[in-house]
């Protein structure tokens, strides 16, 4: 994937070395090392510069990223994609339930990564899959994917620093009490399984979920949840710990009367753009299978 990024150097960056300036912009040391090996990757006022060369106020710095590699073990497969937004640095998608995020055993050709590999192969663009908020196979909704090494690195850092805000919608049975609050319960792998997680106050990792009920109808509650941490199966375990497990959850609450998958949807993701710094917010409405639980069609 090719990307040309231009920066105007102001007085606050006068006399900085190129590598110092890029690190302030969020580039990792690995990013800088990889860019150095790319042809004519650093230009200042249309002249080749080295990473150790110094900038001055008024300079125009151009970084040219040229990635020719492709994700290994991700065969391109023609699958439908619901693209919410795309620019030169990121692509935002509304992932359907039932689609894994990346290939795995028994799911080698039906993932979001396979679909994106096809999408970019059709454009004759090399593609390395860098997903910033991996969703479980049966969780639907907003997924953000970086399109090159720099946006990928910056978004990864934002995720680690909890600078990416995520809101989910879930459905549970009954009247949730209390109707809003914060769940603080550390999570660990459940003994005897590599998949399931459990609350473990002795050995678990810190996990915090904020929630509030947005609607109660048809014997169910629609709950909005915001993650402060991002542990595996965090929402599913935390709501079960609260006493209101998600319906349709084959692992933790196989209540399949109204829906055949965990009723969990990535509704909103917001963050500052990895290159421009602009605040971005993306939403995906409740999918039909979850709508039907809260508001079933008239018979």
Coordinates of C-alpha atoms in Angstrom, one line a residue:
X1 CA 0.0 0.0 0.0
X2 CA 1.5 3.4 -1.0
X3 CA 0.9 6.6 1.0
X4 CA 2.4 10.0 0.8
X5 CA 2.1 12.2 3.9
X6 CA 3.1 15.9 3.9
X7 CA 4.0 17.9 7.0
X8 CA 4.6 21.7 7.3
X9 CA 7.3 22.4 9.8
X10 CA 6.5 25.3 12.2
X11 CA 8.6 27.1 14.8
X12 CA 7.9 24.6 17.5
X13 CA 9.7 21.9 15.5
X14 CA 12.6 24.0 14.4
X15 CA 16.0 22.2 14.6
X16 CA 14.5 18.8 15.3
X17 CA 16.0 15.8 13.5
X18 CA 13.5 14.1 11.1
X19 CA 13.3 11.1 13.3
X20 CA 12.5 13.2 16.4
X21 CA 9.7 15.0 14.5
X22 CA 8.2 11.7 13.3
X23 CA 8.3 10.3 16.8
X24 CA 6.4 13.3 18.1
X25 CA 3.8 12.5 15.4
X26 CA 3.4 9.0 16.8
X27 CA 5.7 7.0 14.5
X28 CA 7.3 4.1 16.3
X29 CA 11.0 3.2 16.1
X30 CA 10.1 0.2 13.9
X31 CA 8.1 2.5 11.6
X32 CA 11.2 4.8 11.2
X33 CA 13.5 1.8 10.6
X34 CA 11.2 0.4 7.9
X35 CA 10.7 3.8 6.2
X36 CA 14.4 4.3 6.0
X37 CA 14.7 1.2 3.8
X38 CA 12.1 2.4 1.3
X39 CA 13.3 4.3 -1.8
X40 CA 13.2 8.1 -1.6
X41 CA 11.0 7.9 1.5
X42 CA 12.1 11.2 3.2
X43 CA 12.0 14.4 1.2
X44 CA 12.4 17.9 2.5
X45 CA 11.6 20.7 0.1
X46 CA 11.8 18.0 -2.7
X47 CA 15.4 17.0 -1.6
X48 CA 16.3 13.6 -0.1
X49 CA 17.0 13.8 3.6
X50 CA 18.2 11.3 6.1
X51 CA 16.4 10.6 9.4
X52 CA 19.3 12.3 11.3
X53 CA 19.1 15.5 9.3
X54 CA 17.6 18.6 11.0
X55 CA 14.4 20.4 10.0
X56 CA 13.8 24.1 10.1
X57 CA 10.7 26.2 10.3
X58 CA 9.0 26.6 6.9
X59 CA 10.2 23.3 5.6
X60 CA 7.9 20.9 3.8
X61 CA 8.6 17.3 4.9
X62 CA 7.2 14.5 2.8
X63 CA 7.1 10.9 3.9
X64 CA 6.6 8.3 1.2
X65 CA 5.4 4.9 2.5
X66 CA 5.6 2.0 0.0
X67 CA 4.6 -1.4 1.3
X68 CA 4.8 -4.3 -1.1
X69 CA 4.2 -7.1 1.3
X70 CA 1.0 -9.0 1.8
X71 CA -0.6 -10.8 4.7
X72 CA 0.6 -14.4 4.7
X73 CA -2.1 -17.1 5.1
X74 CA -4.9 -14.7 4.1
X75 CA -6.2 -15.8 0.7
X76 CA -8.3 -13.3 -1.1
X77 CA -12.0 -14.3 -1.2
X78 CA -14.9 -12.5 -2.7
X79 CA -17.2 -11.7 0.2
X80 CA -19.6 -8.9 0.8
X81 CA -18.2 -5.8 2.6
X82 CA -20.2 -3.0 4.3
X83 CA -17.8 0.0 4.1
X84 CA -18.7 2.8 6.5
X85 CA -15.7 5.1 5.7
X86 CA -12.4 4.9 3.9
X87 CA -9.5 7.2 3.3
X88 CA -5.8 6.7 2.6
X89 CA -5.0 5.7 6.2
X90 CA -8.0 3.7 7.6
X91 CA -11.0 1.7 6.5
X92 CA -14.1 1.4 8.8
X93 CA -16.5 -1.5 8.3
X94 CA -19.8 -2.8 9.7
X95 CA -18.9 -6.4 10.3
X96 CA -21.9 -8.9 10.1
X97 CA -22.4 -11.5 12.8
X98 CA -21.0 -14.9 11.8
X99 CA -18.0 -13.5 10.1
X100 CA -14.6 -14.0 11.9
X101 CA -12.3 -11.0 11.9
X102 CA -9.3 -13.0 10.7
X103 CA -8.6 -16.6 9.4
X104 CA -8.3 -19.4 11.9
X105 CA -8.7 -23.2 11.9
X106 CA -12.1 -24.1 10.3
X107 CA -12.5 -20.4 9.3
X108 CA -9.7 -20.0 6.7
X109 CA -11.6 -18.4 3.9
X110 CA -14.6 -16.6 5.4
X111 CA -13.2 -13.8 7.4
X112 CA -13.1 -10.0 7.2
X113 CA -9.4 -10.3 6.4
X114 CA -10.2 -12.5 3.4
X115 CA -12.8 -10.1 2.1
X116 CA -10.4 -7.1 2.4
X117 CA -7.6 -9.0 0.7
X118 CA -9.9 -9.5 -2.3
X119 CA -11.1 -5.9 -2.2
X120 CA -7.6 -4.5 -2.4
X121 CA -6.3 -7.2 -4.8
X122 CA -9.1 -6.0 -7.2
X123 CA -7.5 -2.6 -7.0
X124 CA -4.0 -4.1 -7.5
X125 CA -2.9 -2.9 -4.1
X126 CA -0.8 -5.0 -1.7
X127 CA -2.6 -5.4 1.7
X128 CA -1.4 -6.3 5.2
X129 CA -4.3 -6.9 7.6
X130 CA -4.0 -4.6 10.7
X131 CA -7.3 -4.7 12.6
X132 CA -7.5 -2.2 15.5
X133 CA -10.6 -3.5 17.4
X134 CA -11.0 -7.2 16.7
X135 CA -14.5 -8.4 17.2
X136 CA -15.6 -12.0 18.1
X137 CA -17.1 -13.9 15.1
X138 CA -20.6 -13.5 16.3
X139 CA -20.3 -9.9 17.4
X140 CA -21.5 -7.5 14.8
X141 CA -20.7 -3.8 14.1
X142 CA -18.0 -1.2 13.7
X143 CA -14.5 -2.5 13.0
X144 CA -11.5 -0.2 12.2
X145 CA -8.6 -1.5 10.0
X146 CA -5.4 0.4 9.4
X147 CA -4.2 0.6 5.8
X148 CA -0.4 1.0 6.3
X149 CA 2.3 0.6 8.9
X150 CA 2.2 4.1 10.3
X151 CA -1.6 4.3 10.8
X152 CA -1.5 0.8 12.2
X153 CA 1.2 1.6 14.7
X154 CA -0.5 4.9 15.9
X155 CA -3.9 3.2 16.3
X156 CA -2.3 0.3 18.2
X157 CA -0.8 2.8 20.6
X158 CA -4.1 4.6 21.0
X159 CA -5.8 1.3 21.8
X160 CA -3.1 0.5 24.4
X161 CA -3.5 4.0 25.9
X162 CA -7.3 3.7 25.9
X163 CA -7.7 6.6 23.5
X164 CA -10.2 4.7 21.3
X165 CA -13.7 5.0 22.7
X166 CA -16.0 2.0 22.1
X167 CA -19.7 1.7 22.8
X168 CA -21.5 -1.6 22.4
X169 CA -25.2 -2.5 22.5
X170 CA -26.3 -5.8 24.1
X171 CA -29.6 -7.5 24.9
X172 CA -30.4 -9.4 28.1
X173 CA -33.5 -10.8 29.6
X174 CA -35.5 -9.0 32.2
X175 CA -35.2 -5.7 34.1
X176 CA -31.5 -4.9 34.8
X177 CA -30.8 -3.7 38.3
X178 CA -29.2 -1.3 38.9
X179 CA -30.1 0.3 35.6
X180 CA -26.6 1.9 35.2
X181 CA -23.3 1.4 36.9
X182 CA -19.7 0.3 36.5
X183 CA -18.6 -3.3 36.7
X184 CA -15.1 -3.8 38.0
X185 CA -14.2 -7.5 38.0
X186 CA -10.8 -8.9 36.8
X187 CA -10.8 -11.6 34.2
X188 CA -8.7 -14.6 33.6
X189 CA -8.7 -17.8 31.5
X190 CA -11.1 -20.4 32.8
X191 CA -9.2 -23.5 34.0
X192 CA -9.4 -26.4 31.6
X193 CA -10.2 -24.3 28.5
X194 CA -8.3 -22.0 26.1
X195 CA -11.4 -20.2 25.0
X196 CA -13.6 -19.3 28.0
X197 CA -12.9 -16.6 30.5
X198 CA -14.0 -16.1 34.1
X199 CA -14.0 -13.5 36.9
X200 CA -10.9 -14.1 39.0
X201 CA -10.1 -11.6 41.8
X202 CA -6.8 -13.3 42.6
X203 CA -5.2 -13.9 39.3
X204 CA -7.3 -12.0 36.8
X205 CA -6.4 -8.9 34.8
X206 CA -8.1 -5.6 35.5
X207 CA -11.3 -5.2 33.6
X208 CA -13.8 -2.3 33.8
X209 CA -17.1 -1.9 31.9
X210 CA -19.6 1.1 32.2
X211 CA -23.2 0.3 31.3
X212 CA -26.7 1.8 31.3
X213 CA -30.1 0.5 30.1
X214 CA -31.4 2.4 27.0
X215 CA -34.6 0.6 26.5
X216 CA -36.7 -2.1 28.1
X217 CA -39.3 -3.9 26.0
X218 CA -40.8 -7.3 25.2
X219 CA -39.3 -8.8 28.4
X220 CA -35.7 -7.7 27.4
X221 CA -33.4 -4.8 28.1
X222 CA -31.2 -3.1 25.5
X223 CA -28.0 -2.1 27.3
X224 CA -25.3 0.4 26.2
X225 CA -21.8 -0.6 27.4
X226 CA -18.5 1.3 27.2
X227 CA -15.2 -0.4 27.7
X228 CA -12.5 1.1 29.8
X229 CA -10.4 -2.0 29.2
X230 CA -10.6 -4.5 26.4
X231 CA -10.2 -8.0 27.8
X232 CA -11.3 -11.1 25.8
X233 CA -15.1 -11.7 26.3
X234 CA -15.2 -8.8 28.7
X235 CA -18.8 -7.7 28.1
X236 CA -20.1 -11.2 28.0
X237 CA -18.5 -12.2 31.3
X238 CA -19.2 -8.9 33.1
X239 CA -22.9 -9.0 32.3
X240 CA -23.1 -12.6 33.4
X241 CA -21.3 -11.6 36.6
X242 CA -24.0 -8.8 37.1
X243 CA -26.7 -11.5 36.8
X244 CA -27.9 -10.5 33.3
X245 CA -26.0 -12.6 30.7
X246 CA -26.4 -11.8 27.0
X247 CA -29.0 -13.9 25.3
X248 CA -27.9 -16.2 22.5
X249 CA -24.4 -16.6 24.0
X250 CA -23.5 -20.2 23.3
X251 CA -20.5 -20.1 25.7
X252 CA -21.9 -18.4 28.7
X253 CA -25.7 -18.4 28.3
X254 CA -27.1 -20.6 25.5
X255 CA -30.5 -19.0 25.6
X256 CA -31.4 -19.2 21.9
X257 CA -35.1 -18.7 22.0
X258 CA -35.0 -15.3 20.2
X259 CA -31.5 -15.1 18.6
X260 CA -28.9 -17.6 17.4
X261 CA -25.8 -15.7 18.4
X262 CA -24.7 -13.5 21.4
X263 CA -26.8 -10.3 21.2
X264 CA -23.8 -8.0 21.1
X265 CA -23.1 -5.2 18.6
X266 CA -20.2 -2.7 18.2
X267 CA -22.4 0.4 17.9
X268 CA -20.0 3.3 18.0
X269 CA -16.2 3.8 17.8
X270 CA -14.6 7.3 18.2
X271 CA -10.9 8.4 18.1
X272 CA -8.6 11.0 16.7
X273 CA -7.4 10.2 13.2
X274 CA -4.0 8.6 13.2
X275 CA -2.5 11.1 10.6
X276 CA -4.6 14.2 10.6
X277 CA -5.6 14.3 14.3
X278 CA -9.2 15.0 13.3
X279 CA -11.8 13.6 15.7
X280 CA -13.7 10.7 14.1
X281 CA -16.9 9.0 15.2
X282 CA -18.5 6.1 13.4
X283 CA -21.8 4.3 14.2
X284 CA -23.7 1.3 13.0
X285 CA -27.4 0.9 13.7
X286 CA -28.8 -2.2 15.6
X287 CA -28.9 -5.2 13.2
X288 CA -32.2 -6.8 12.3
X289 CA -31.8 -9.9 14.4
X290 CA -31.3 -7.8 17.5
X291 CA -34.1 -5.3 16.5
X292 CA -36.6 -8.2 16.3
X293 CA -35.9 -9.2 19.9
X294 CA -36.7 -5.7 21.3
X295 CA -39.4 -4.9 18.9
X296 CA -40.7 -8.1 17.2
X297 CA -42.8 -7.7 14.1
X298 CA -46.6 -7.8 14.5
X299 CA -48.2 -11.1 13.8

